[in-house]
Coordinates of C-alpha atoms in Angstrom, one line a residue:
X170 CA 134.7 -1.8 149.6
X171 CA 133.5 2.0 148.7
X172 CA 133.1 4.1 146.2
X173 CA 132.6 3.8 142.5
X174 CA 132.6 4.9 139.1
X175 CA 130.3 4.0 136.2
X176 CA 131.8 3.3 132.4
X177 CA 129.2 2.9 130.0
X178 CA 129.8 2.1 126.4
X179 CA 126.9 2.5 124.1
X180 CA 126.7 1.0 120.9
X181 CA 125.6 3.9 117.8
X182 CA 122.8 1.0 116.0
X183 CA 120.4 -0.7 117.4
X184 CA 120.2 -3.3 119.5
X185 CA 121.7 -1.1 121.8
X186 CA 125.0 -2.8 123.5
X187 CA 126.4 -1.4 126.4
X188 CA 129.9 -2.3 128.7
X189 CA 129.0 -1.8 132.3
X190 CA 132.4 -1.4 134.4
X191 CA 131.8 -0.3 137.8
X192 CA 135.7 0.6 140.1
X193 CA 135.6 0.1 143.8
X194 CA 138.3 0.6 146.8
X195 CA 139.7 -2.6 147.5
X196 CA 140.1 -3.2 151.6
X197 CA 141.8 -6.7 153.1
X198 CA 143.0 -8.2 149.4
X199 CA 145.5 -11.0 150.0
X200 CA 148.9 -10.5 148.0
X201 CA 148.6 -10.5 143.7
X202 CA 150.0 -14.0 143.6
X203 CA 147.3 -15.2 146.3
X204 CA 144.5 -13.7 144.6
X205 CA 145.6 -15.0 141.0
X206 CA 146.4 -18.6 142.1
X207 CA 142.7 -18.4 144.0
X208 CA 140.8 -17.7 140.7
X209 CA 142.2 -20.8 139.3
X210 CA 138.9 -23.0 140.3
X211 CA 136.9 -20.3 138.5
X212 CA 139.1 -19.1 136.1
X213 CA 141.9 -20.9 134.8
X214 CA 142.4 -20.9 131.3
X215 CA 141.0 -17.6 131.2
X216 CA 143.2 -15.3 133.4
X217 CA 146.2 -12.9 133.1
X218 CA 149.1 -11.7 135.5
X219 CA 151.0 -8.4 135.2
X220 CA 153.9 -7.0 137.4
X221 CA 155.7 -4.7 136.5
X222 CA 159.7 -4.7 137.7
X223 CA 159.2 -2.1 139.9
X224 CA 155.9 -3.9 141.6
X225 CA 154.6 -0.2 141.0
X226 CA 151.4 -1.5 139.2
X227 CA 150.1 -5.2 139.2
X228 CA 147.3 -6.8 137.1
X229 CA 145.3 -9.8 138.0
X230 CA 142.4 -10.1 135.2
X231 CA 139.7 -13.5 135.3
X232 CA 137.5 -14.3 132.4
X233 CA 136.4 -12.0 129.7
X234 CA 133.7 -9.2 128.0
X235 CA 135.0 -9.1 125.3
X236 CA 138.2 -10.8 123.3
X237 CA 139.9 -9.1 120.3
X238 CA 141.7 -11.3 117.5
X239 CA 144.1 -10.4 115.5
X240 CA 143.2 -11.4 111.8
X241 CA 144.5 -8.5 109.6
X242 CA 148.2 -8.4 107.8
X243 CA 149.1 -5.2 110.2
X244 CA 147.5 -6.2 113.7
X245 CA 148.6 -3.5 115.2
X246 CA 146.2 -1.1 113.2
X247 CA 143.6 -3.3 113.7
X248 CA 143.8 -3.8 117.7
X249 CA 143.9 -0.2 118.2
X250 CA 140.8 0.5 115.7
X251 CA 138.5 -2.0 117.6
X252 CA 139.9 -0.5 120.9
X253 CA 139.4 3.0 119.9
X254 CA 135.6 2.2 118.4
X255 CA 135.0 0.4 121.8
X256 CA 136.7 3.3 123.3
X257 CA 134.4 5.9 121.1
X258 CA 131.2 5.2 122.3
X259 CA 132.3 5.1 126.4
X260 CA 130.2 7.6 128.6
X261 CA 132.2 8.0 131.8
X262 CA 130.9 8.5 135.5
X263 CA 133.6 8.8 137.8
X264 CA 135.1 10.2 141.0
X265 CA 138.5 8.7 141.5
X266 CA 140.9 9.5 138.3
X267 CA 144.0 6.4 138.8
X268 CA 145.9 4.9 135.7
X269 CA 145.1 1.1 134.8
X270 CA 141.5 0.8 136.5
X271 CA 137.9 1.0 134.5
X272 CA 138.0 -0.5 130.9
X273 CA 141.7 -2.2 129.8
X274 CA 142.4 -3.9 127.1
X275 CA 145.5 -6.3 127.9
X276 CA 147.4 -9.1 125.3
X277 CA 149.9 -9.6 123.0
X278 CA 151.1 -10.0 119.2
X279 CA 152.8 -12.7 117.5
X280 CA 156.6 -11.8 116.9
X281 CA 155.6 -12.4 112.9
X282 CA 151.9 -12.2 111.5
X283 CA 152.7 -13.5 108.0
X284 CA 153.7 -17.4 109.5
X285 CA 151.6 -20.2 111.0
X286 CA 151.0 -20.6 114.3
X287 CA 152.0 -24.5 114.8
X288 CA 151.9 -25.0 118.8
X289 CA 150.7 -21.2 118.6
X290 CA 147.5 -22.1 117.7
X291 CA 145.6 -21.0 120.2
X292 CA 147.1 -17.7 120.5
X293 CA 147.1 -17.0 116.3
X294 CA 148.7 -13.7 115.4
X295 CA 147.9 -12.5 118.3
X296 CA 145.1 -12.0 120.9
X297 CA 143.4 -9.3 123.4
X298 CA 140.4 -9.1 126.1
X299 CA 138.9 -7.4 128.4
X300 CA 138.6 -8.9 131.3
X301 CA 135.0 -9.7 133.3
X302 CA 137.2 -8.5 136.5
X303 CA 140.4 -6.7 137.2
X304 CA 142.5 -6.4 140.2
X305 CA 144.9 -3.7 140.0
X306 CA 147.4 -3.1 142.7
X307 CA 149.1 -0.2 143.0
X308 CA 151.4 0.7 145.7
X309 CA 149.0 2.5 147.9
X310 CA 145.7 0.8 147.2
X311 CA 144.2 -2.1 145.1
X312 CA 140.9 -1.2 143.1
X313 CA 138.5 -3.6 141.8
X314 CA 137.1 -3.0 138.4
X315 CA 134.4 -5.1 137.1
X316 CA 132.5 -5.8 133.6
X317 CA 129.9 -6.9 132.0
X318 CA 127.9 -6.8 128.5
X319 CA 124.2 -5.8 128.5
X320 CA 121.5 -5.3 125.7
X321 CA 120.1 -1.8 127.4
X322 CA 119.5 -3.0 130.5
X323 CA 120.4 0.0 133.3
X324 CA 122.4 -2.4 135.3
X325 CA 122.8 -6.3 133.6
X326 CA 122.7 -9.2 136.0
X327 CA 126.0 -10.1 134.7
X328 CA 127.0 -7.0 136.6
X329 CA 126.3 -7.9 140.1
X330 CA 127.2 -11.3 139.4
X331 CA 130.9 -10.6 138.6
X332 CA 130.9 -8.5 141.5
X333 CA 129.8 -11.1 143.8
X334 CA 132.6 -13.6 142.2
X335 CA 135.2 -11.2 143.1
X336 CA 134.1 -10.5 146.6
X337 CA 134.4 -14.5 146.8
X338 CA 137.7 -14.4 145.7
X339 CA 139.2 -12.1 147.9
X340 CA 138.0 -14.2 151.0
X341 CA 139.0 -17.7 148.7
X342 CA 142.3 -19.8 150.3
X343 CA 144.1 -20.1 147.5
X344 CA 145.6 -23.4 147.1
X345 CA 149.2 -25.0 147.2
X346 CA 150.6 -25.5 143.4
X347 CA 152.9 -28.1 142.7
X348 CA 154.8 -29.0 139.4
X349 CA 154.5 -32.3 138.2
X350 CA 157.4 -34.7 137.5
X351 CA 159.4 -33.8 134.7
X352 CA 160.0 -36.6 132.2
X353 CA 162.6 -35.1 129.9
X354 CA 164.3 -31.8 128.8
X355 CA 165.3 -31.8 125.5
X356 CA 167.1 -29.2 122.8
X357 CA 165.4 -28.5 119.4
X358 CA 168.0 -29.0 117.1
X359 CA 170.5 -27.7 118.3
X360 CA 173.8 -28.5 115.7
X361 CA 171.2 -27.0 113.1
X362 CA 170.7 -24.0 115.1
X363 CA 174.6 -23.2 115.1
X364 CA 174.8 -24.1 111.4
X365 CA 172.2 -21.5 111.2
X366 CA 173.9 -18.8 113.0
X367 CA 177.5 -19.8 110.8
X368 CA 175.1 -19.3 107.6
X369 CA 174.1 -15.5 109.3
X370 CA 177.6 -14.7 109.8
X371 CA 178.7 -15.5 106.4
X372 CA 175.8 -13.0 105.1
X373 CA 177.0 -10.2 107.3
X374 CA 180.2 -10.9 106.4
X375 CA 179.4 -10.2 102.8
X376 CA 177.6 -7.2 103.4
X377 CA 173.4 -8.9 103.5
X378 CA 172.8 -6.9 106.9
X379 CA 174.7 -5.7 110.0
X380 CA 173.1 -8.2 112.2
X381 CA 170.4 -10.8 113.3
X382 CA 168.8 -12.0 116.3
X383 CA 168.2 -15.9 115.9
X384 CA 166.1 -17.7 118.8
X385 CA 166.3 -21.5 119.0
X386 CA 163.8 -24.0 121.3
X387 CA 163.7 -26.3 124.1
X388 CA 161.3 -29.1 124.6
X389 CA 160.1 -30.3 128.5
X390 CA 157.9 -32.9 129.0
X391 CA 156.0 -33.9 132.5
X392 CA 154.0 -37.0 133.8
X393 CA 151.0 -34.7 134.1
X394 CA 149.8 -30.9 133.5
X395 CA 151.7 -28.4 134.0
X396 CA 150.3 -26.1 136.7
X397 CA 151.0 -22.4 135.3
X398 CA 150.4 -21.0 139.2
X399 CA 153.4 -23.0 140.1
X400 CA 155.4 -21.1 137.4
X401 CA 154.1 -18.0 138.1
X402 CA 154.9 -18.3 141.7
X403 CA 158.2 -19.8 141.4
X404 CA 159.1 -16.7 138.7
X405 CA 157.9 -13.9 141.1
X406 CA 160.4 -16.0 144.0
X407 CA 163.2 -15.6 141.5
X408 CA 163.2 -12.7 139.4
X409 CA 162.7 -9.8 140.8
X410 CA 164.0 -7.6 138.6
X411 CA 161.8 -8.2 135.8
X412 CA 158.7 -8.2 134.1
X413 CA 155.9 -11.4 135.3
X414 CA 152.9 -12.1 133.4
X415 CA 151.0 -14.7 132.3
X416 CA 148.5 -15.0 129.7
X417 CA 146.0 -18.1 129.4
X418 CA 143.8 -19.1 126.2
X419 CA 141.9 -22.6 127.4
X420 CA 144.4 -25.4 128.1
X421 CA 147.9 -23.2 127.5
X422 CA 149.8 -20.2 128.6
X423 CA 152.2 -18.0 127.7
X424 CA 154.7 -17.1 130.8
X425 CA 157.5 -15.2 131.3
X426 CA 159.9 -12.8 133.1
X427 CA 161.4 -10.3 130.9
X428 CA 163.6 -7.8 131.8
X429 CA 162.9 -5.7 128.4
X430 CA 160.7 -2.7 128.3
X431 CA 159.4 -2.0 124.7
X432 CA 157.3 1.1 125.5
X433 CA 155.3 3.0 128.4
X434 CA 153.2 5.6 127.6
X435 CA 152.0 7.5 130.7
X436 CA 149.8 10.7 129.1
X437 CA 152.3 12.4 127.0
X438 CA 155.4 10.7 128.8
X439 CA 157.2 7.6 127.1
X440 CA 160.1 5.6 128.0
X441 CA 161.8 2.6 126.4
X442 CA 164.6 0.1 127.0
X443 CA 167.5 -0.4 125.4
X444 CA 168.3 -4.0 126.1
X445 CA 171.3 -5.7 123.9
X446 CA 174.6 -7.3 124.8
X447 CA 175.3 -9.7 127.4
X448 CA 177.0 -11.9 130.0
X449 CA 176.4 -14.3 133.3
X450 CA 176.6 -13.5 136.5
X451 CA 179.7 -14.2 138.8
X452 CA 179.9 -16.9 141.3
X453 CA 181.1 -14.1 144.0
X454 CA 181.5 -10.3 144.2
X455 CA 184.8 -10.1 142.8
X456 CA 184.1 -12.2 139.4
X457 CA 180.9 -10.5 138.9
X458 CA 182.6 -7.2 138.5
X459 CA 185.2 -8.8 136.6
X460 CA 182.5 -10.1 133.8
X461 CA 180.7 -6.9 134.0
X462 CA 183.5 -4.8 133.5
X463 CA 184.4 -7.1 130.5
X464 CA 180.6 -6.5 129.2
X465 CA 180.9 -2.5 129.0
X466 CA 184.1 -3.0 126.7
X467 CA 183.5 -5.5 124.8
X468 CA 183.5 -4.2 121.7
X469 CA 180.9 -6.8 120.2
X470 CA 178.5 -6.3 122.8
X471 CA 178.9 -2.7 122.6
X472 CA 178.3 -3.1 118.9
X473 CA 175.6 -4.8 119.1
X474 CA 173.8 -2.5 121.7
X475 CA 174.8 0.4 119.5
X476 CA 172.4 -0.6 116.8
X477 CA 169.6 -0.7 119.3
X478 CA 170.1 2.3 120.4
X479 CA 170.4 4.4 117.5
X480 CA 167.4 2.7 116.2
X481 CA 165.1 3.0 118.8
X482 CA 166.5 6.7 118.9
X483 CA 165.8 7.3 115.5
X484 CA 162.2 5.4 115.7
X485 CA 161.3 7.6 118.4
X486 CA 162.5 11.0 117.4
X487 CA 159.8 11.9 114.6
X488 CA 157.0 11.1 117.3
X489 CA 159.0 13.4 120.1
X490 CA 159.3 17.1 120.9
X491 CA 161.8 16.1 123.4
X492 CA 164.0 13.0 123.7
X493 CA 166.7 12.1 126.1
X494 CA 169.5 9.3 125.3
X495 CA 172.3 9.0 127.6
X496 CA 175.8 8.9 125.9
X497 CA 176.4 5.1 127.1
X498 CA 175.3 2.0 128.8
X499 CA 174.9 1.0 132.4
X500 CA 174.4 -2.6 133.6
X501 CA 171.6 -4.2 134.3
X502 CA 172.1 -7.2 136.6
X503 CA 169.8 -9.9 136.6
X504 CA 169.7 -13.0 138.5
X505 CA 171.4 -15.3 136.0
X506 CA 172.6 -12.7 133.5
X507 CA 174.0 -9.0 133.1
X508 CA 173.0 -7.0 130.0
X509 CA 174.0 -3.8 128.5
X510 CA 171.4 -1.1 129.3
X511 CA 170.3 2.5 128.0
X512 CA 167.0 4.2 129.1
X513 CA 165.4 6.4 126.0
X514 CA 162.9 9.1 127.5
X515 CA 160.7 11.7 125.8
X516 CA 157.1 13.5 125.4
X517 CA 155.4 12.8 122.1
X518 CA 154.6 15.2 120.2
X519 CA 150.4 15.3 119.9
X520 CA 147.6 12.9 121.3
X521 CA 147.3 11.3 118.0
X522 CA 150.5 9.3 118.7
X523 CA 149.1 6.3 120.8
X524 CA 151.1 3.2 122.4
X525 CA 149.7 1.5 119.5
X526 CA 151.6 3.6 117.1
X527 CA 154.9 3.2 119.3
X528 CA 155.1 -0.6 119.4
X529 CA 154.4 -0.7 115.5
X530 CA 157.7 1.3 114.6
X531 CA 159.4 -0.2 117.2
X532 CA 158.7 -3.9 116.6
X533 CA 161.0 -5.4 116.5
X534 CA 164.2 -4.1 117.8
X535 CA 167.6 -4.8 116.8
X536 CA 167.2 -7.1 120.1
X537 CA 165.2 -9.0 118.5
X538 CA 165.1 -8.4 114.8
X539 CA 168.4 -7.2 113.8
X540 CA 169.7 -4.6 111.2
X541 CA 168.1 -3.6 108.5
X542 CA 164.9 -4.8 109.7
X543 CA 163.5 -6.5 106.5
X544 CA 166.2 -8.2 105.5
X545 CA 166.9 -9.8 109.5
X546 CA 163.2 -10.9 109.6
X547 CA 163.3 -12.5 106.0
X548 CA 167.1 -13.8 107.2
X549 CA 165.0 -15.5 110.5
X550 CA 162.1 -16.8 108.5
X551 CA 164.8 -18.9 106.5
X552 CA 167.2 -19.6 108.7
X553 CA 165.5 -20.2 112.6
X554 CA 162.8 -22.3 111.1
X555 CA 160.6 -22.3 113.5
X556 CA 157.9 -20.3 115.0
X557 CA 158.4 -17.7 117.5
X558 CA 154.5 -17.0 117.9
X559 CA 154.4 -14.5 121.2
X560 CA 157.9 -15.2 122.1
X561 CA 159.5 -11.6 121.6
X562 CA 156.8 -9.9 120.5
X563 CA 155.1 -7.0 122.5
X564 CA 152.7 -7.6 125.3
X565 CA 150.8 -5.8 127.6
X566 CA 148.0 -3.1 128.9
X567 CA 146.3 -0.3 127.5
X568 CA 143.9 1.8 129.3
X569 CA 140.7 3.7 128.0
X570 CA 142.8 7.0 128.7
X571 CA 145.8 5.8 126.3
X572 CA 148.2 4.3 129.3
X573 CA 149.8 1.7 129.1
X574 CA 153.0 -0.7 128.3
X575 CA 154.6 -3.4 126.6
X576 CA 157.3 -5.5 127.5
X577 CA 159.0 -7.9 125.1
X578 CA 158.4 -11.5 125.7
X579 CA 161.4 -13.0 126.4
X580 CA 162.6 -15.2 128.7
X581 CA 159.5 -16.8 128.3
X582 CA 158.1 -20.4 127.3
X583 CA 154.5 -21.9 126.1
X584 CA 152.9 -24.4 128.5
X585 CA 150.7 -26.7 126.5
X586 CA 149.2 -29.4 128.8
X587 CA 152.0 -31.6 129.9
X588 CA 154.6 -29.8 127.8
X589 CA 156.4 -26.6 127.9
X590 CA 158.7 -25.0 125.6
X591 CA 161.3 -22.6 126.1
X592 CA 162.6 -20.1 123.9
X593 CA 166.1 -17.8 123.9
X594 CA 167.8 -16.0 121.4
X595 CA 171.2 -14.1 120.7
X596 CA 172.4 -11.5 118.5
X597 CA 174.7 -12.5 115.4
X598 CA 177.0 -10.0 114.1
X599 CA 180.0 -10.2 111.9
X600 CA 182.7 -11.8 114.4
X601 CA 180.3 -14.2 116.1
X602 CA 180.9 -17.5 116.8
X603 CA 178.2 -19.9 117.0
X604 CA 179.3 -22.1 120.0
X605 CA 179.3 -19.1 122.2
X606 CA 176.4 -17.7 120.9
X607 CA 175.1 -21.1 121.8
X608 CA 176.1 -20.8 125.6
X609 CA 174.6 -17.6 125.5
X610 CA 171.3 -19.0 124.9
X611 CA 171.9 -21.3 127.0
X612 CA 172.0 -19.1 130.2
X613 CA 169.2 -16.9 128.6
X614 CA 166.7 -20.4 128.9
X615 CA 167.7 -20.9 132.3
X616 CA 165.3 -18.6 134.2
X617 CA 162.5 -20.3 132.9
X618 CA 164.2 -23.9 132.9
X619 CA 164.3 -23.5 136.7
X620 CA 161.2 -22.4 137.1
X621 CA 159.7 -25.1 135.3
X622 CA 161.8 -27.5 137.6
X623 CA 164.3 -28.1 135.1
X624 CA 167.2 -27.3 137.0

């Protein structure tokens, strides 16, 4: 390892607090997957994965400095005002300038902060850390960035200590995970979940709202704990088109592999996703362009992705001085499903207009929510009765320079010991029918069903 930078955060009052991260070169680093899975004897219950679809930035974080709660009605505001006073007192000495290394705040939110958690317990309304050390991978280098707390101390013990844990790492085998036997794999009532979607339809029919997203549950139980590496691992063998992360709080873990951007925010530059309307894969060649051809004119689908797109389009616009929609979908082929796709771009207008700010007014989309947004979130409070805690709510990375993403967690489940449960939803619109809105969830659980050794 060589060279690094100094981030030092002072607190204003006495005692005088300071966040030591130090950024090093990273030289012989086994692949992301290697290095996560080797932290596990350290680490696990208190580690997080990032990979972005692209593989053009990876984050491997162990342990903590510092962990962020979300405890107000509009967590949002509150993340970002902890983050920004952290962020406020932050002298920086550095020589390398690279996106997503030094001091990073990474997490998510709960899809609704006015419900109990239930199984989301440990998560709450949301939750955020910085980690003690991050790993991030970038496609030309790997950089090491490691932190620790000090009461004025020039360099804390805690320091050298985290450094010498990762340098142990890096050399660590990692070791072979396994999944345990899986007992049973059961639906969450599943005939009241299509009386629920009926119920929607009838509302849209007489004019309530133009559309809602309602998500339904799966249940797996194992003879033993379920080993989150395993997941992870089996999900980065599978789905390489999307999104991977993982994020651990003590005994559970929220995993998933979405293919939905919500935002990025790289300096002035942001882009978001479009993701609404879809249909499975083909068993050849020939039948997958026949069912994807079907997709981009169906006129439900393209309905239903309409409303995304004009609300994210009209979401973004007061932030942007420039922002470019295209005039209609593309596909975007998954492994087990194709969905309806439209890329928004555009520079914000002003510094003041942070990623925070973005996810706020976008959360949720009609991909998730549904149309108009109040009345679709009151409609799922009634009607899903359940909780979706992370499940399609943002998650992701900021940076101390204002970079970052979040990607919507879907496709996703909640391990819990030796359980897991799955969650997928659909869109509802005024010609829907609930038994194929059922199938559709139905492929949309079966990424993380097979990952989980369900299938």
């Amino acid at each position: 390892m060589a060279k690094n930078n100094s981030y030092i955060l002072k607190e204003k009052n006495p005692p005088v607090q300071k966040l030591y991260s130090k950024v090093v070169n990273c030289q012989a680093v086994p692949g992301p997957f290697q290095l996560f899975n080797a932290g596990a004897h350290l680490f696990y219950g208190n580690r997080f994965y990032w990979q972005d679809p692209q593989r053009e930035i990876v984050f491997i974080g162990f342990g903590d400095v510092r962990t962020f709660r979300v405890t107000e009605a509009d967590g949002f505001a509150q993340i970002e005002k902890e983050w920004n006073e952290l962020a406020g007192r932050m002298e920086i000495d550095q020589e390398i300038q690279e996106m997503g290394t030094g001091p990073l705040l990474f997490g998510g939110f709960a899809f609704d902060q006015t419900l109990g958690k239930r199984e989301w317990a440990a998560f709450g309304q949301g939750i955020f850390r910085i980690p003690q050390i991050l790993f991030t991978f970038k496609k030309d280098a790997v950089y090491l960035t490691v932190n620790a707390i000090s009461n004025g101390q020039d360099l804390p013990g805690g320091m050298r200590g985290a450094e010498e844990t990762a340098r142990r790492l890096l050399t660590k085998s990692p070791r072979d995970p396994a999944l345990p036997k899986v007992k049973y794999v059961r639906e969450i009532s599943a005939a009241k979940w299509k009386e629920s979607v009926a119920n929607a339809v009838r509302l849209i029919q007489k004019g309530e709202m133009d559309k809602v997203v309602l998500a339904r549950k799966m249940e797996m139980a194992y003879d033993g704990a379920v080993n989150t590496d395993a997941v992870l691992l089996a999900l980065s063998e599978q789905q390489h088109e999307s999104y991977l992360f993982v994020l651990e709080e003590e005994n559970e873990s929220f995993v998933g592999a979405s293919p939905e951007r919500l935002i990025r925010k790289t300096d002035r530059e942001i882009l978001s996703t479009c993701l609404a309307g879809s249909i499975k894969r083909g068993r050849d060649e020939a039948e997958d362009l026949k069912l994807g051809g079907m997709l981009l004119s169906d006129k439900k689908n393209l309905n239903e992705h309409r409303f995304v797109v004009s609300m994210i389009q009209n979401v973004l616009a007061p932030f942007c001085s420039e922002l470019i929609v295209p005039d209609a979908p593309v596909l975007m082929k998954m492994r087990d499903i194709q969905h309806l796709y439209t890329p928004v771009t555009g520079t914000v207008k002003d510094k003041e207009t942070t990623i925070f700010k973005l996810a706020k007014a976008l959360h949720p989309t009609p991909a998730l929510g549904g149309i108009p947004r109040k009345c679709a979130l009151e409609a799922i409070r009634r009607l899903e009765k359940m909780d979706r805690g992370l499940y399609g709510a943002p998650l992701g990375w900021v940076d101390y320079r204002g970079n970052g993403e979040f990607c919507v967690g879907i496709r996703s489940g909640l391990l819990k010991e030796d359980h897991a449960y799955l969650y997928a939803g659909c869109g509802v619109v005024a010609d829907s029918v609930p038994e194929e809105e059922y199938k559709e969830t139905g492929v949309k659980f079966t990424p993380m069903l097979r990952a989980l050794g369900g299938k």
